C-alpha positions as a Markdown table, in Angstrom:
| # | Residue | x | y | z |
|---|---|---|---|---|
| 1 | Met | -97.1 | -47.6 | -14.8 |
| 2 | Ala | -94.0 | -45.3 | -14.9 |
| 3 | Ala | -92.1 | -45.4 | -11.3 |
| 4 | Ala | -92.8 | -42.7 | -8.6 |
| 5 | Ala | -90.4 | -39.7 | -9.0 |
| 6 | Pro | -87.0 | -39.9 | -6.8 |
| 7 | Pro | -87.3 | -37.7 | -3.8 |
| 8 | Ala | -86.1 | -34.4 | -5.0 |
| 9 | Leu | -83.6 | -34.6 | -1.7 |
| 10 | Ser | -82.0 | -37.0 | -2.9 |
| 11 | Phe | -80.1 | -35.0 | -5.8 |
| 12 | Arg | -77.6 | -31.6 | -5.6 |
| 13 | Thr | -78.9 | -30.0 | -8.7 |
| 14 | Tyr | -82.1 | -29.8 | -10.7 |
| 15 | Glu | -80.1 | -31.8 | -13.9 |
| 16 | Glu | -79.2 | -34.3 | -11.6 |
| 17 | Tyr | -82.6 | -35.2 | -10.4 |
| 18 | Leu | -83.6 | -34.7 | -14.5 |
| 19 | Glu | -80.9 | -36.6 | -15.4 |
| 20 | Ser | -82.1 | -39.6 | -12.8 |
| 21 | Gln | -85.3 | -40.8 | -15.0 |
| 22 | Leu | -83.3 | -41.2 | -18.0 |
| 23 | Thr | -82.8 | -44.7 | -18.6 |
| 24 | Ala | -80.0 | -46.0 | -21.0 |
| 25 | Leu | -82.7 | -46.8 | -24.1 |
| 26 | Asp | -83.8 | -43.1 | -23.5 |
| 27 | Met | -80.2 | -42.0 | -24.1 |
| 28 | Tyr | -79.6 | -44.2 | -27.3 |
| 29 | Tyr | -82.5 | -42.8 | -28.8 |
| 30 | Leu | -82.3 | -39.3 | -27.5 |
| 31 | Glu | -79.5 | -36.3 | -28.8 |
| 32 | Ser | -78.3 | -35.3 | -25.7 |
| 33 | Glu | -78.6 | -35.0 | -22.6 |
| 34 | Glu | -79.7 | -31.3 | -22.6 |
| 35 | Val | -82.0 | -33.0 | -25.3 |
| 36 | Gly | -83.5 | -35.7 | -22.0 |
| 37 | Arg | -83.6 | -33.3 | -19.5 |
| 38 | Gln | -86.0 | -30.9 | -21.3 |
| 39 | Leu | -88.3 | -34.1 | -22.1 |
| 40 | Val | -88.5 | -34.9 | -18.4 |
| 41 | Glu | -89.1 | -31.9 | -17.2 |
| 42 | Leu | -92.1 | -32.2 | -20.3 |
| 43 | Gly | -93.2 | -34.5 | -18.6 |
| 44 | Phe | -92.2 | -37.0 | -21.7 |
| 45 | Arg | -89.8 | -38.8 | -20.1 |
| 46 | Gly | -89.5 | -40.6 | -16.6 |
| 47 | Ser | -92.5 | -40.4 | -14.0 |
| 48 | Gly | -94.6 | -37.5 | -15.4 |
| 49 | Asn | -95.1 | -35.6 | -11.9 |
| 50 | Val | -91.8 | -33.8 | -12.6 |
| 51 | Leu | -91.1 | -31.0 | -10.2 |
| 52 | Gln | -90.0 | -27.9 | -11.7 |
| 53 | Arg | -86.9 | -26.0 | -11.3 |
| 54 | Glu | -88.7 | -23.4 | -8.8 |
| 55 | Glu | -90.2 | -25.9 | -6.9 |
| 56 | Phe | -87.3 | -28.4 | -6.9 |
| 57 | Glu | -85.2 | -25.9 | -5.2 |
| 58 | Ala | -88.0 | -25.0 | -2.7 |
| 59 | Arg | -88.3 | -28.7 | -1.6 |
| 60 | Ala | -92.1 | -28.8 | -2.4 |
| 61 | Pro | -93.0 | -32.8 | -2.2 |
| 62 | Ala | -93.4 | -34.1 | -5.4 |
| 63 | Ala | -96.6 | -35.9 | -4.3 |
| 64 | Glu | -98.2 | -32.2 | -4.3 |
| 65 | Leu | -98.0 | -31.9 | -8.0 |
| 66 | Thr | -100.4 | -34.5 | -8.4 |
| 67 | Ala | -103.2 | -32.6 | -6.8 |
| 68 | Val | -102.8 | -30.4 | -10.2 |
| 69 | Ala | -105.5 | -31.0 | -12.3 |
| 70 | Pro | -105.7 | -29.3 | -16.1 |
| 71 | Gln | -107.3 | -26.2 | -16.6 |
| 72 | Lys | -108.3 | -27.8 | -20.2 |
| 73 | Ser | -110.4 | -31.0 | -20.1 |
| 74 | Leu | -108.3 | -32.7 | -23.1 |
| 75 | Ala | -110.0 | -34.1 | -26.0 |
| 76 | Ser | -108.0 | -37.6 | -25.7 |
| 77 | Ala | -108.7 | -38.2 | -21.7 |
| 78 | Gly | -110.5 | -41.2 | -21.5 |
| 79 | Lys | -110.3 | -42.7 | -24.9 |
| 80 | Glu | -109.0 | -46.0 | -25.7 |
| 81 | Leu | -105.9 | -45.3 | -28.1 |
| 82 | Lys | -105.7 | -48.4 | -29.9 |
| 83 | Asp | -102.9 | -46.7 | -32.7 |
| 84 | Asn | -99.6 | -45.5 | -32.4 |
| 85 | Phe | -99.8 | -42.1 | -33.9 |
| 86 | Leu | -103.4 | -41.3 | -32.2 |
| 87 | Arg | -101.2 | -42.2 | -28.7 |
| 88 | Ala | -98.5 | -39.8 | -29.4 |
| 89 | Leu | -101.1 | -36.9 | -30.4 |
| 90 | Ala | -102.5 | -37.4 | -26.6 |
| 91 | Glu | -98.7 | -37.2 | -25.0 |
| 92 | Arg | -98.5 | -33.9 | -26.9 |
| 93 | Glu | -101.7 | -32.5 | -26.1 |
| 94 | Glu | -100.9 | -30.7 | -23.0 |
| 95 | Ala | -98.5 | -29.4 | -23.7 |
| 96 | Asn | -99.0 | -28.2 | -26.9 |
| 97 | Trp | -102.5 | -27.0 | -25.2 |
| 98 | Thr | -100.4 | -25.0 | -22.9 |
| 99 | Gly | -97.1 | -24.1 | -25.3 |
| 100 | Lys | -94.6 | -25.4 | -23.4 |
| 101 | Ile | -94.0 | -27.8 | -27.1 |
| 102 | Ser | -95.2 | -26.9 | -30.0 |
| 103 | Ser | -95.4 | -30.0 | -32.9 |
| 104 | Ile | -95.5 | -30.5 | -36.1 |
| 105 | Ile | -96.9 | -33.0 | -37.4 |
| 106 | Phe | -95.7 | -34.4 | -40.8 |
| 107 | Ile | -98.6 | -36.5 | -42.4 |
| 108 | Arg | -98.8 | -38.1 | -46.1 |
| 109 | Asp | -101.5 | -40.2 | -47.2 |
| 110 | Arg | -105.0 | -40.4 | -49.4 |
| 111 | Asn | -107.9 | -38.1 | -49.3 |
| 112 | Ser | -111.1 | -39.1 | -49.9 |
| 113 | His | -110.5 | -38.3 | -53.7 |
| 114 | Arg | -107.7 | -41.0 | -53.7 |
| 115 | Gln | -105.4 | -38.4 | -54.4 |
| 116 | Glu | -101.8 | -38.5 | -52.8 |
| 117 | Val | -101.4 | -35.1 | -49.9 |
| 118 | Ser | -99.6 | -34.4 | -47.6 |
| 119 | Ala | -98.7 | -31.9 | -45.4 |
| 120 | Tyr | -97.3 | -30.2 | -42.5 |
| 121 | Ile | -99.4 | -29.4 | -40.0 |
| 122 | Asp | -99.1 | -27.0 | -36.7 |
| 123 | Tyr | -100.6 | -29.3 | -34.3 |
| 124 | Ala | -101.0 | -26.3 | -32.0 |
| 125 | His | -102.9 | -24.3 | -33.7 |
| 126 | Arg | -105.0 | -27.4 | -35.3 |
| 127 | Leu | -105.7 | -27.9 | -31.5 |
| 128 | Thr | -107.4 | -24.2 | -31.4 |
| 129 | Thr | -109.2 | -25.2 | -34.6 |
| 130 | Asp | -111.2 | -29.0 | -35.1 |
| 131 | Asp | -112.4 | -30.5 | -32.7 |
| 132 | Phe | -110.2 | -33.6 | -31.6 |
| 133 | Glu | -112.7 | -35.7 | -30.3 |
| 134 | Val | -114.0 | -36.9 | -33.4 |
| 135 | Tyr | -110.0 | -38.1 | -34.2 |
| 136 | Phe | -109.1 | -39.8 | -30.7 |
| 137 | Ser | -111.9 | -41.4 | -30.9 |
| 138 | Gly | -111.9 | -42.8 | -34.5 |
| 139 | Lys | -114.7 | -41.5 | -36.3 |
| 140 | Lys | -112.5 | -39.2 | -38.4 |
| 141 | Arg | -109.1 | -38.9 | -39.2 |
| 142 | Leu | -106.4 | -35.6 | -39.0 |
| 143 | Leu | -105.9 | -35.1 | -43.2 |
| 144 | Pro | -104.1 | -32.8 | -44.6 |
| 145 | Arg | -105.4 | -29.5 | -45.6 |
| 146 | Asn | -104.4 | -26.8 | -47.9 |
| 147 | Thr | -104.6 | -24.7 | -45.1 |
| 148 | Asp | -101.9 | -26.2 | -43.5 |
| 149 | Leu | -98.0 | -24.9 | -43.1 |
| 150 | Ser | -97.1 | -26.8 | -46.2 |
| 151 | Phe | -99.3 | -28.6 | -48.3 |
| 152 | Tyr | -98.9 | -30.7 | -51.8 |
| 153 | Asn | -101.0 | -32.4 | -53.5 |
| 154 | Trp | -99.0 | -35.1 | -55.4 |
| 155 | Asp | -101.7 | -36.1 | -58.0 |
| 156 | Arg | -102.2 | -32.4 | -58.7 |
| 157 | Asn | -99.1 | -31.4 | -58.2 |
| 158 | Val | -100.2 | -28.2 | -56.8 |
| 159 | Ser | -98.7 | -27.0 | -53.1 |
| 160 | Thr | -99.1 | -24.4 | -51.2 |
| 161 | Ser | -97.8 | -22.3 | -47.8 |
| 162 | Asn | -99.1 | -20.6 | -44.9 |
| 163 | Ser | -97.5 | -18.8 | -41.6 |
| 164 | Ser | -99.2 | -19.6 | -38.4 |
| 165 | Pro | -100.0 | -18.0 | -35.4 |
| 166 | Asn | -96.7 | -20.4 | -34.1 |
| 167 | Tyr | -94.7 | -20.6 | -37.2 |
| 168 | Glu | -93.7 | -18.5 | -39.9 |
| 169 | Val | -92.7 | -20.7 | -43.2 |
| 170 | Ile | -89.7 | -20.3 | -45.0 |
| 171 | Ala | -90.1 | -22.0 | -48.4 |
| 172 | Glu | -87.1 | -19.8 | -50.5 |
| 173 | Asp | -84.1 | -21.4 | -48.5 |
| 174 | Asp | -80.5 | -23.7 | -50.1 |
| 175 | Ser | -81.2 | -26.0 | -47.1 |
| 176 | Gly | -84.6 | -26.8 | -48.0 |
| 177 | Leu | -87.9 | -26.2 | -46.3 |
| 178 | Leu | -87.5 | -24.5 | -42.9 |
| 179 | Phe | -90.2 | -23.3 | -40.3 |
| 180 | Lys | -89.4 | -20.8 | -37.7 |
| 181 | Asn | -91.3 | -20.7 | -34.1 |
| 182 | Lys | -93.0 | -17.6 | -33.8 |
| 183 | Ser | -91.7 | -17.8 | -29.8 |
| 184 | Asp | -88.2 | -18.2 | -29.4 |
| 185 | Arg | -87.7 | -17.7 | -33.3 |
| 186 | Lys | -86.0 | -20.5 | -33.6 |
| 187 | Ile | -85.2 | -22.9 | -37.2 |
| 188 | Ile | -86.9 | -26.2 | -37.2 |
| 189 | Asn | -85.6 | -28.4 | -40.6 |
| 190 | Val | -87.8 | -30.8 | -41.8 |
| 191 | Asp | -84.9 | -32.2 | -44.0 |
| 192 | Pro | -84.5 | -36.0 | -43.0 |
| 193 | Lys | -81.3 | -35.9 | -43.5 |
| 194 | Gly | -80.3 | -32.8 | -41.7 |
| 195 | Tyr | -80.1 | -31.7 | -37.8 |
| 196 | Pro | -83.9 | -30.4 | -36.9 |
| 197 | Gly | -83.1 | -27.4 | -34.9 |
| 198 | Asp | -81.7 | -26.7 | -31.3 |
| 199 | Asn | -84.5 | -28.1 | -28.8 |
| 200 | Thr | -86.3 | -29.9 | -31.7 |
| 201 | Thr | -86.6 | -33.8 | -31.9 |
| 202 | Arg | -87.4 | -35.5 | -35.0 |
| 203 | Thr | -89.8 | -39.1 | -34.1 |
| 204 | Pro | -90.5 | -40.9 | -37.0 |
| 205 | Val | -94.3 | -42.4 | -36.2 |
| 206 | Glu | -95.7 | -46.4 | -36.9 |
| 207 | Thr | -98.9 | -46.1 | -38.1 |
| 208 | Asp | -102.0 | -48.2 | -39.5 |
| 209 | Leu | -103.8 | -44.9 | -39.9 |
| 210 | Tyr | -101.4 | -43.4 | -43.0 |
| 211 | His | -98.6 | -43.6 | -45.3 |
| 212 | His | -96.1 | -41.4 | -43.4 |
| 213 | Val | -95.9 | -40.2 | -40.4 |
| 214 | Val | -93.5 | -37.4 | -38.8 |
| 215 | Ile | -93.7 | -35.6 | -35.2 |
| 216 | Tyr | -91.2 | -33.0 | -35.0 |
| 217 | Asp | -91.5 | -31.4 | -30.9 |
| 218 | His | -89.9 | -28.2 | -30.5 |
| 219 | Ile | -89.4 | -27.0 | -26.9 |
| 220 | Ile | -90.4 | -23.0 | -26.7 |
| 221 | Arg | -87.8 | -21.8 | -24.4 |
| 222 | Arg | -89.0 | -18.5 | -23.7 |
| 223 | Gly | -86.6 | -15.1 | -22.4 |
| 224 | Thr | -86.9 | -14.4 | -18.7 |
């Protein structure tokens, strides 16, 4: 269980408050303190009950946040998640619903015809079109589709690209396959050897359910 968040009054700035919830191990794996602070603010690091900037500046007690209930019932709620991939999806479900984060999931595996397929999946969009209860309960697997952002059938050498409500696909680029977020217009680079992009992290997931999984988390910073 995560430790309680430090009292806001103990820190001079909101940045210090966020940094106080990062561990040395967090900073070893993260690209920068900036990314670390953003992940704490979204609840992916630290206690999970994190004051927003306005609440910190008003010195509202952190305990008040625990009384706020999610507006939507999450498909992962109450499920016993036995695989790392399902746990990773559950950790990101609410933030993708609310638009605080926009995750792209890369999956490579075999379909029901035993053909090797892969795709880059817009998680937030799939949450609106699929019943994730069956995925989190283990009744079905989340699999690549030819309607995803980018799909490739390795056995048939067939590929498709489709923009989604959240991303524009940029397929013809010297840097390779890119995705432009439609909210903040930032570019996500899925080349494993390249920089993933501003406010974006790349997380490989060890899983028994698929051959290969990587999740790209893009923190959306909208203009004010």
